[in-house]
mmCIF file of C-alpha atoms and ligand atoms in Angstrom:
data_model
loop_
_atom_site.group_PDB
_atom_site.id
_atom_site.type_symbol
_atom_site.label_atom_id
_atom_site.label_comp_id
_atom_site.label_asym_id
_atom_site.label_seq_id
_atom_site.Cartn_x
_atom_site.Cartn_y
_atom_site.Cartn_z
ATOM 1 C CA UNK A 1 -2.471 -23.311 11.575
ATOM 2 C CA UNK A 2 -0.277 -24.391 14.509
ATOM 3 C CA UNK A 3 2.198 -22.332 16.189
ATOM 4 C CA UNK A 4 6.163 -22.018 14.328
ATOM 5 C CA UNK A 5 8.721 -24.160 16.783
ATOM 6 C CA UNK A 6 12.025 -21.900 16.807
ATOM 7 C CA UNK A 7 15.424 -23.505 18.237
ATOM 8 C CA UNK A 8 17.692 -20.699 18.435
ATOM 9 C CA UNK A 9 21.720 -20.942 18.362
ATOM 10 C CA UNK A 10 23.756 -18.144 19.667
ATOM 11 C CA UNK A 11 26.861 -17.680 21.447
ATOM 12 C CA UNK A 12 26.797 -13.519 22.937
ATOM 13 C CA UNK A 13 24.523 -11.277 24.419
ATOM 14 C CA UNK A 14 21.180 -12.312 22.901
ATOM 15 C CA UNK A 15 19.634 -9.378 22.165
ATOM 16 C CA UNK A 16 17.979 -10.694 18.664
ATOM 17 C CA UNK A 17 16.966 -13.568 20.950
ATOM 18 C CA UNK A 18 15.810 -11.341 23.033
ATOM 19 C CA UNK A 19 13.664 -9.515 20.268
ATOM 20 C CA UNK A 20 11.892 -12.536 19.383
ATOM 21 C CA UNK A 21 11.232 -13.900 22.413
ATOM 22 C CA UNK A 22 9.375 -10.089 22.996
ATOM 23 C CA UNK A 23 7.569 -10.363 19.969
ATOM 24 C CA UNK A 24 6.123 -13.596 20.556
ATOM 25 C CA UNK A 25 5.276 -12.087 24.103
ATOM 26 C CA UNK A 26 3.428 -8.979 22.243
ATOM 27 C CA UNK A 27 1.286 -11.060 20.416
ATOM 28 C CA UNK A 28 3.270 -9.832 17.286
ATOM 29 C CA UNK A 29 4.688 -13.349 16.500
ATOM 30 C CA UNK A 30 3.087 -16.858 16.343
ATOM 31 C CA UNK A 31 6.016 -18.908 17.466
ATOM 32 C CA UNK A 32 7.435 -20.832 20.562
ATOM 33 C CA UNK A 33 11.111 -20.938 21.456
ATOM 34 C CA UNK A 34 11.537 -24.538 22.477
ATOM 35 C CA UNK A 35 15.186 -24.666 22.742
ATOM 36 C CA UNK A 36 18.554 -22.321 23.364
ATOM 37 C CA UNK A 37 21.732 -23.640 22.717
ATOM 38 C CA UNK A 38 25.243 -21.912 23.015
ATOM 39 C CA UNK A 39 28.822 -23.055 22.437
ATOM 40 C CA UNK A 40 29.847 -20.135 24.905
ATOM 41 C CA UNK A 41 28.552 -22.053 28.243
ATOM 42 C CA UNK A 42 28.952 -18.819 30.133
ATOM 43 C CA UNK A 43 26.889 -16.642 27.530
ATOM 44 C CA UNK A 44 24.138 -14.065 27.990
ATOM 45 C CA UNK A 45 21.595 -15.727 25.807
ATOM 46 C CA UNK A 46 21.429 -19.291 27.673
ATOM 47 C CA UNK A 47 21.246 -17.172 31.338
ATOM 48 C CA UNK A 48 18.266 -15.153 29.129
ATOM 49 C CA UNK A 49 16.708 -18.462 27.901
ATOM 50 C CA UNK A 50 16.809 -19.937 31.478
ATOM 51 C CA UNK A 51 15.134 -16.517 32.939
ATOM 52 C CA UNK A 52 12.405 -17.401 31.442
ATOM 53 C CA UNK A 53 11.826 -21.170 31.418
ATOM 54 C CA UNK A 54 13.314 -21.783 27.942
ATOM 55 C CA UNK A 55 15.168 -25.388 27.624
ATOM 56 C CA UNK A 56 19.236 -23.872 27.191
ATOM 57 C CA UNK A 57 21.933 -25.661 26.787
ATOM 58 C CA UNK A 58 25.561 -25.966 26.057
ATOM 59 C CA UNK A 59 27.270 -27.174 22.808
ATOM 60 C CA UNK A 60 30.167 -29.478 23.196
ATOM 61 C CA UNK A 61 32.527 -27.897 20.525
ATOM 62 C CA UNK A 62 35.294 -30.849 21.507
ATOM 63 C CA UNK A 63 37.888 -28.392 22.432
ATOM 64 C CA UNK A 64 37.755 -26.140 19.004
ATOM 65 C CA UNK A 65 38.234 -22.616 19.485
ATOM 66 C CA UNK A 66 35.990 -21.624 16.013
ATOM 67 C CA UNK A 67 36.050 -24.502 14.350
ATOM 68 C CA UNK A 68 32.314 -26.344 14.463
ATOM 69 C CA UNK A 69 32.627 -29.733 15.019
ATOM 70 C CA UNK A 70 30.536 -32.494 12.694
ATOM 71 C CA UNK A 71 30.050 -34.596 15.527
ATOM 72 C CA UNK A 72 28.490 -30.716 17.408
ATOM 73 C CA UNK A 73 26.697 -30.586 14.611
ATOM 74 C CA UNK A 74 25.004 -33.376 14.584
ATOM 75 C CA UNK A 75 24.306 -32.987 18.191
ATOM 76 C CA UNK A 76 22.584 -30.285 18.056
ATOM 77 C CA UNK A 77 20.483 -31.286 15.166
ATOM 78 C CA UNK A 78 19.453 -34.384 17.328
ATOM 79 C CA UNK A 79 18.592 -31.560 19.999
ATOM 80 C CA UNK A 80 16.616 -29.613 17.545
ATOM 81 C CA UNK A 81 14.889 -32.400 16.308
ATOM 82 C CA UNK A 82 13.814 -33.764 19.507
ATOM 83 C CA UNK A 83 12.754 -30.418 20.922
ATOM 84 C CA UNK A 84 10.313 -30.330 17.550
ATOM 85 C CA UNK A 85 11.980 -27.396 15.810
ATOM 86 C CA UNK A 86 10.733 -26.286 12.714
ATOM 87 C CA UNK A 87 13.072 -23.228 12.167
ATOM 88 C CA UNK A 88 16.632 -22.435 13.412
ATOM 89 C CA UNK A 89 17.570 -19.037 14.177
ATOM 90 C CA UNK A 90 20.828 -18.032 14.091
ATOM 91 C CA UNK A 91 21.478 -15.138 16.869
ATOM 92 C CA UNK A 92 25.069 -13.995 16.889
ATOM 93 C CA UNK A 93 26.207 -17.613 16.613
ATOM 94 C CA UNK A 94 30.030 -17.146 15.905
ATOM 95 C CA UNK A 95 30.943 -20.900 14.133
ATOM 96 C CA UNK A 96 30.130 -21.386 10.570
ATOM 97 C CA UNK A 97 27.230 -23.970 9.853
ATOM 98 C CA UNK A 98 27.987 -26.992 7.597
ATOM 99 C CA UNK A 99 26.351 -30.218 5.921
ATOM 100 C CA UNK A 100 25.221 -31.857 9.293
ATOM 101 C CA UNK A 101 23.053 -29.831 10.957
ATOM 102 C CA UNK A 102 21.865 -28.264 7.211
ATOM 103 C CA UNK A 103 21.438 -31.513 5.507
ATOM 104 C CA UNK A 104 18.690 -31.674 8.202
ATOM 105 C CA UNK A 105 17.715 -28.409 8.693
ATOM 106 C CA UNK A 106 17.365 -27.889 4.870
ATOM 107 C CA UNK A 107 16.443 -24.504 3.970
ATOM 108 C CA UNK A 108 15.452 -24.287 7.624
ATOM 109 C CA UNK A 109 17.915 -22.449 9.460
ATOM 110 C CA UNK A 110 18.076 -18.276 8.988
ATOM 111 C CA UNK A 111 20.557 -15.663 10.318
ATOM 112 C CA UNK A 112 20.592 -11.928 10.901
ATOM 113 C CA UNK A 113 24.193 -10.335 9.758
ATOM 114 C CA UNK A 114 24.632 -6.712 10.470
ATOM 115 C CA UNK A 115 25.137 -5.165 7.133
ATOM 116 C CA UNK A 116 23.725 -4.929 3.464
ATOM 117 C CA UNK A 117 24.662 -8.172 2.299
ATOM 118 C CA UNK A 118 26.818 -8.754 -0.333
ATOM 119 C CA UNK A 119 28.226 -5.881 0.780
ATOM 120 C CA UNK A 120 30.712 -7.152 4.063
ATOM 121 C CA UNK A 121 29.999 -10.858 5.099
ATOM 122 C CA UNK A 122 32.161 -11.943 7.992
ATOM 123 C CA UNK A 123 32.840 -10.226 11.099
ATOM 124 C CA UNK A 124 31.909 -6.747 12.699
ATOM 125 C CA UNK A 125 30.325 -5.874 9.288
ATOM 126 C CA UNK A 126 29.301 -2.179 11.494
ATOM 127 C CA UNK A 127 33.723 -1.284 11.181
ATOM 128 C CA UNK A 128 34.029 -2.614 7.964
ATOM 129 C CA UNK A 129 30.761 -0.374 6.629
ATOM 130 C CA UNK A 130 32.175 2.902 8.175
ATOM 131 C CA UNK A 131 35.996 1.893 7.601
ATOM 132 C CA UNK A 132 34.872 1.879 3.724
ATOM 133 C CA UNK A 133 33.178 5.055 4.070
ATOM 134 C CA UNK A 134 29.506 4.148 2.814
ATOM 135 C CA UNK A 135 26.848 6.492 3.537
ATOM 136 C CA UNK A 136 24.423 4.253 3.939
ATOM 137 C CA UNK A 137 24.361 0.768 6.286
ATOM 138 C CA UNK A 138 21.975 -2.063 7.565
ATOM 139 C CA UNK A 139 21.312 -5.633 8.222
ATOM 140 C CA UNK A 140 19.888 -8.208 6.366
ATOM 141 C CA UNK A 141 18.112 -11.448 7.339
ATOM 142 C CA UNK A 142 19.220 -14.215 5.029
ATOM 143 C CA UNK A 143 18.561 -18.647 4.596
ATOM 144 C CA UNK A 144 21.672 -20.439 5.676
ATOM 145 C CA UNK A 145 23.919 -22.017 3.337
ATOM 146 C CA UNK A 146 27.359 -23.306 3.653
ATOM 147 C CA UNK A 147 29.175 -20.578 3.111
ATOM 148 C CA UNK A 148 29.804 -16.936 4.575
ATOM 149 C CA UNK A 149 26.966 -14.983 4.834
ATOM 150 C CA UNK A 150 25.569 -16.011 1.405
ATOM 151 C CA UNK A 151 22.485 -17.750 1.351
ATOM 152 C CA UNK A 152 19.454 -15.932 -0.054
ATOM 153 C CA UNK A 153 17.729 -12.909 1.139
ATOM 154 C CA UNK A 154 14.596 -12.752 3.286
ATOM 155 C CA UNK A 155 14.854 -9.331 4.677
ATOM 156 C CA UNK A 156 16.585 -6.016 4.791
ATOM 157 C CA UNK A 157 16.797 -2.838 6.459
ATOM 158 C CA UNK A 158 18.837 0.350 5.454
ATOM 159 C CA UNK A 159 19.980 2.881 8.208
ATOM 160 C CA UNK A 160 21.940 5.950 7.380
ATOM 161 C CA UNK A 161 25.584 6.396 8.236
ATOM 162 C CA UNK A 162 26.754 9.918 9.707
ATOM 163 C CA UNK A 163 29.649 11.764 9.452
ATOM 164 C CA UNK A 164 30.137 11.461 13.389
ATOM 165 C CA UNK A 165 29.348 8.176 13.800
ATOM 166 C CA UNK A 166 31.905 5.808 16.345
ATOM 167 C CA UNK A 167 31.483 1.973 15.667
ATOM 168 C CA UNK A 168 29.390 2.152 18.583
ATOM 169 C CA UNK A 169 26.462 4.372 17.568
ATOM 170 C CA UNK A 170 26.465 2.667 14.017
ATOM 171 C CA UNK A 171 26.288 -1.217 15.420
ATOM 172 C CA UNK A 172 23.344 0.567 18.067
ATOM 173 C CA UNK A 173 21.432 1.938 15.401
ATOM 174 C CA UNK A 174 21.930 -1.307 13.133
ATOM 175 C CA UNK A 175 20.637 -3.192 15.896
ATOM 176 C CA UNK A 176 17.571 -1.367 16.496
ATOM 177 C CA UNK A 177 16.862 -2.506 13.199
ATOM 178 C CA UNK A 178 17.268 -6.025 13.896
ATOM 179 C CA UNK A 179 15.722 -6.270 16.624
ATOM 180 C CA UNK A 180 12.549 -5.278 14.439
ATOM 181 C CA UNK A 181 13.219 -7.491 11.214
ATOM 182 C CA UNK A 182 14.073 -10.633 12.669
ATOM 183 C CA UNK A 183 10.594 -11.252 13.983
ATOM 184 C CA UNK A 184 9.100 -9.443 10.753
ATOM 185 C CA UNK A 185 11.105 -12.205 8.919
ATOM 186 C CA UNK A 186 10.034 -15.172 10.907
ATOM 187 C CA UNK A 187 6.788 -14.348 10.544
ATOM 188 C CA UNK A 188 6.936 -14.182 7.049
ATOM 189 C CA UNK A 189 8.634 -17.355 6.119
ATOM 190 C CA UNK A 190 6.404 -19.337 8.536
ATOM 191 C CA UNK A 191 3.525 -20.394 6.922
ATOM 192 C CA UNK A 192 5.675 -21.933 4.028
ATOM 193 C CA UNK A 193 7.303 -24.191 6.935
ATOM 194 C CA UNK A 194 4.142 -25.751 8.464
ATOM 195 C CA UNK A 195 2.964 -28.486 7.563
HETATM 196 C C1 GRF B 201 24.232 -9.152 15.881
HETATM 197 O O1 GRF B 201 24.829 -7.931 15.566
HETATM 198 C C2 GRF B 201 24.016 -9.982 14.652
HETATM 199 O O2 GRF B 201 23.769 -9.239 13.527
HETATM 200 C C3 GRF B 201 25.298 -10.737 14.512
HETATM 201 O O3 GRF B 201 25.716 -10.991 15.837
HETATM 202 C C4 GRF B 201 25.165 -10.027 16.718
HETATM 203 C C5 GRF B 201 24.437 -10.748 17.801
HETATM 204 O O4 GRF B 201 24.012 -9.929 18.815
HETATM 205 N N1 GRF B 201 25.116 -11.910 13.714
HETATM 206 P P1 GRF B 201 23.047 -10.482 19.941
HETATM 207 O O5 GRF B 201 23.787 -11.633 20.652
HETATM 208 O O6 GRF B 201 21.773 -10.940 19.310
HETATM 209 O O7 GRF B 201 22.862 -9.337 20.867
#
Protein backbone atom coordinates (compact mmCIF):
# COMPACT_ATOMS: atom_id res chain seq x y z
CA UNK A 1 0.00 0.00 0.00
CA UNK A 2 1.45 3.44 -0.79
CA UNK A 3 2.28 6.02 1.64
CA UNK A 4 -1.00 8.56 3.08
CA UNK A 5 -0.34 12.29 1.40
CA UNK A 6 -1.28 14.79 4.38
CA UNK A 7 -1.78 18.68 3.51
CA UNK A 8 -2.03 20.27 6.75
CA UNK A 9 -3.86 23.79 7.50
CA UNK A 10 -3.03 25.67 10.57
CA UNK A 11 -2.69 29.11 11.60
CA UNK A 12 -0.54 29.02 15.46
CA UNK A 13 2.18 27.33 16.93
CA UNK A 14 2.06 23.90 15.27
CA UNK A 15 2.64 21.71 17.80
CA UNK A 16 -0.01 18.89 16.46
CA UNK A 17 1.89 19.55 13.22
CA UNK A 18 4.65 19.11 14.89
CA UNK A 19 3.48 15.66 16.40
CA UNK A 20 2.87 14.23 13.14
CA UNK A 21 5.56 15.28 11.37
CA UNK A 22 7.61 13.27 14.55
CA UNK A 23 5.65 10.35 14.13
CA UNK A 24 6.16 9.92 10.61
CA UNK A 25 9.95 10.55 11.52
CA UNK A 26 9.69 7.55 14.25
CA UNK A 27 8.59 5.21 11.90
CA UNK A 28 5.22 5.28 13.86
CA UNK A 29 3.23 6.77 10.88
CA UNK A 30 3.10 5.91 7.12
CA UNK A 31 2.44 9.33 5.75
CA UNK A 32 4.20 12.33 3.94
CA UNK A 33 3.40 15.96 4.64
CA UNK A 34 3.42 17.42 1.17
CA UNK A 35 2.07 20.75 1.90
CA UNK A 36 1.64 23.56 4.92
CA UNK A 37 -0.54 26.26 4.48
CA UNK A 38 -1.44 29.16 6.97
CA UNK A 39 -3.70 32.21 6.79
CA UNK A 40 -1.39 33.73 9.63
CA UNK A 41 1.74 34.46 7.14
CA UNK A 42 3.87 35.12 10.18
CA UNK A 43 2.87 31.75 12.03
CA UNK A 44 4.95 29.12 13.81
CA UNK A 45 3.79 26.19 11.80
CA UNK A 46 4.81 27.52 8.14
CA UNK A 47 8.54 28.67 9.79
CA UNK A 48 8.25 24.71 11.23
CA UNK A 49 7.19 23.36 7.77
CA UNK A 50 10.02 25.35 6.03
CA UNK A 51 12.69 23.96 8.79
CA UNK A 52 12.36 21.05 7.42
CA UNK A 53 11.85 21.19 3.64
CA UNK A 54 8.03 21.00 3.74
CA UNK A 55 6.25 23.09 0.74
CA UNK A 56 4.43 26.18 3.23
CA UNK A 57 2.58 28.65 2.19
CA UNK A 58 0.33 31.53 2.85
CA UNK A 59 -3.51 31.74 2.40
CA UNK A 60 -4.85 34.84 0.85
CA UNK A 61 -7.90 35.40 3.20
CA UNK A 62 -8.79 38.78 0.92
CA UNK A 63 -8.60 41.03 3.84
CA UNK A 64 -11.14 38.95 6.31
CA UNK A 65 -10.23 38.98 9.78
CA UNK A 66 -12.15 35.26 10.52
CA UNK A 67 -14.20 35.05 7.92
CA UNK A 68 -12.87 32.17 5.22
CA UNK A 69 -13.17 33.28 1.97
CA UNK A 70 -14.87 30.87 -0.98
CA UNK A 71 -12.57 32.11 -3.39
CA UNK A 72 -9.49 30.94 -0.20
CA UNK A 73 -11.17 28.07 -0.25
CA UNK A 74 -11.01 27.07 -3.35
CA UNK A 75 -7.45 28.05 -3.49
CA UNK A 76 -6.31 26.02 -1.28
CA UNK A 77 -8.16 23.03 -2.48
CA UNK A 78 -6.42 23.67 -5.93
CA UNK A 79 -3.14 23.65 -3.66
CA UNK A 80 -4.09 20.47 -2.03
CA UNK A 81 -4.99 18.88 -5.02
CA UNK A 82 -1.97 19.64 -6.90
CA UNK A 83 0.39 18.79 -4.06
CA UNK A 84 -1.54 15.10 -4.25
CA UNK A 85 -3.21 15.24 -0.85
CA UNK A 86 -5.20 12.55 0.22
CA UNK A 87 -6.09 13.80 3.79
CA UNK A 88 -6.35 17.34 5.30
CA UNK A 89 -5.41 17.92 8.73
CA UNK A 90 -6.69 20.54 10.50
CA UNK A 91 -3.95 21.88 13.19
CA UNK A 92 -5.24 24.82 15.16
CA UNK A 93 -6.67 26.32 11.97
CA UNK A 94 -8.83 29.24 13.41
CA UNK A 95 -11.52 29.88 10.18
CA UNK A 96 -14.41 27.62 9.85
CA UNK A 97 -14.31 25.21 6.72
CA UNK A 98 -17.22 25.36 4.20
CA UNK A 99 -18.62 23.72 0.85
CA UNK A 100 -15.48 24.57 -1.32
CA UNK A 101 -12.69 23.09 -0.05
CA UNK A 102 -15.19 20.07 1.53
CA UNK A 103 -17.15 19.47 -1.55
CA UNK A 104 -13.63 18.34 -2.63
CA UNK A 105 -12.14 17.15 0.24
CA UNK A 106 -15.27 15.00 1.03
CA UNK A 107 -15.01 13.20 4.16
CA UNK A 108 -11.32 13.98 3.78
CA UNK A 109 -10.39 16.65 5.97
CA UNK A 110 -10.07 15.85 10.09
CA UNK A 111 -9.44 18.17 13.08
CA UNK A 112 -8.22 17.82 16.64
CA UNK A 113 -10.45 20.15 19.16
CA UNK A 114 -9.31 20.23 22.70
CA UNK A 115 -12.17 18.88 24.63
CA UNK A 116 -14.76 15.92 24.87
CA UNK A 117 -16.82 16.77 22.08
CA UNK A 118 -20.18 17.54 22.29
CA UNK A 119 -19.24 18.78 25.30
CA UNK A 120 -17.64 22.67 24.36
CA UNK A 121 -17.15 23.17 20.51
CA UNK A 122 -15.72 26.57 19.71
CA UNK A 123 -12.93 28.29 21.23
CA UNK A 124 -10.45 27.61 24.21
CA UNK A 125 -12.62 24.51 25.00
CA UNK A 126 -9.51 23.99 28.11
CA UNK A 127 -11.50 27.54 30.07
CA UNK A 128 -14.73 26.57 29.17
CA UNK A 129 -14.08 22.72 30.67
CA UNK A 130 -12.68 24.09 34.03
CA UNK A 131 -15.01 27.33 34.03
CA UNK A 132 -17.96 24.57 34.12
CA UNK A 133 -16.32 22.71 36.74
CA UNK A 134 -16.04 19.09 35.09
CA UNK A 135 -13.81 16.70 36.64
CA UNK A 136 -12.86 15.16 33.86
CA UNK A 137 -11.44 16.78 30.25
CA UNK A 138 -9.84 15.78 26.82
CA UNK A 139 -9.67 16.12 23.15
CA UNK A 140 -11.20 14.48 20.50
CA UNK A 141 -10.21 13.94 16.85
CA UNK A 142 -13.26 14.32 14.66
CA UNK A 143 -14.23 14.32 10.26
CA UNK A 144 -14.95 17.84 9.18
CA UNK A 145 -18.28 18.99 8.43
CA UNK A 146 -19.72 22.36 7.99
CA UNK A 147 -20.44 23.22 11.11
CA UNK A 148 -18.71 23.81 14.64
CA UNK A 149 -16.89 21.12 15.82
CA UNK A 150 -19.52 18.51 14.81
CA UNK A 151 -18.59 16.09 12.39
CA UNK A 152 -18.19 12.49 13.55
CA UNK A 153 -15.81 11.01 15.93
CA UNK A 154 -12.55 9.24 15.12
CA UNK A 155 -10.76 9.51 18.35
CA UNK A 156 -10.76 10.50 21.96
CA UNK A 157 -8.76 10.90 24.92
CA UNK A 158 -9.90 11.66 28.59
CA UNK A 159 -7.46 13.48 31.05
CA UNK A 160 -8.43 14.28 34.57
CA UNK A 161 -9.14 17.77 35.80
CA UNK A 162 -7.66 18.85 39.34
CA UNK A 163 -8.76 20.94 41.85
CA UNK A 164 -5.54 23.22 41.30
CA UNK A 165 -5.48 23.29 37.90
CA UNK A 166 -4.79 27.10 35.99
CA UNK A 167 -5.95 27.08 32.25
CA UNK A 168 -2.45 26.57 31.64
CA UNK A 169 -1.66 23.16 33.17
CA UNK A 170 -5.13 21.83 31.86
CA UNK A 171 -4.57 23.00 27.93
CA UNK A 172 -0.63 21.34 28.69
CA UNK A 173 -1.91 18.21 29.80
CA UNK A 174 -4.75 18.16 27.01
CA UNK A 175 -2.13 18.63 24.61
CA UNK A 176 0.07 15.92 25.57
CA UNK A 177 -2.77 13.99 24.62
CA UNK A 178 -3.01 15.27 21.25
CA UNK A 179 0.01 15.22 20.38
CA UNK A 180 -0.37 11.28 20.78
CA UNK A 181 -3.93 10.76 19.11
CA UNK A 182 -3.62 12.72 16.14
CA UNK A 183 -1.10 10.40 14.58
CA UNK A 184 -2.97 7.30 16.27
CA UNK A 185 -5.98 8.69 14.27
CA UNK A 186 -4.34 9.18 10.95
CA UNK A 187 -3.12 6.04 11.00
CA UNK A 188 -6.24 4.54 11.52
CA UNK A 189 -8.40 6.14 8.96
CA UNK A 190 -5.70 5.65 6.28
CA UNK A 191 -6.10 2.58 4.71
CA UNK A 192 -9.87 3.40 4.02
CA UNK A 193 -8.44 6.54 1.96
CA UNK A 194 -6.04 4.76 -0.46
CA UNK A 195 -6.87 3.79 -3.30
C1 LIG B 1 -4.83 22.79 19.73
O1 LIG B 1 -5.13 22.96 21.08
C2 LIG B 1 -5.99 22.18 18.99
O2 LIG B 1 -6.73 21.32 19.76
C3 LIG B 1 -6.80 23.37 18.59
O3 LIG B 1 -5.86 24.38 18.32
C4 LIG B 1 -4.66 24.14 19.03
C5 LIG B 1 -3.53 24.13 18.06
O4 LIG B 1 -2.30 24.08 18.65
N1 LIG B 1 -7.66 23.05 17.49
P1 LIG B 1 -1.00 23.85 17.77
O5 LIG B 1 -0.91 25.02 16.77
O6 LIG B 1 -1.10 22.53 17.08
O7 LIG B 1 0.12 23.92 18.74
Amino acid sequence: MRTIRLGVLGSGTGSNFQALLDAIQAGELHAEIVLVMSDVPNARILERARGVGIPASVIDCRGYATKFPEEAQHDVAAAMRDAGADLICLAGFMRLIKAPLLAVFPQRVINIHPSLLPAFPGLEAWKQALDAGVSEAGCTVHYVDAGMDTGPHILQAKVPVYPDDTYATLHARIQAEEHRIYPEAVRHIAPALLD
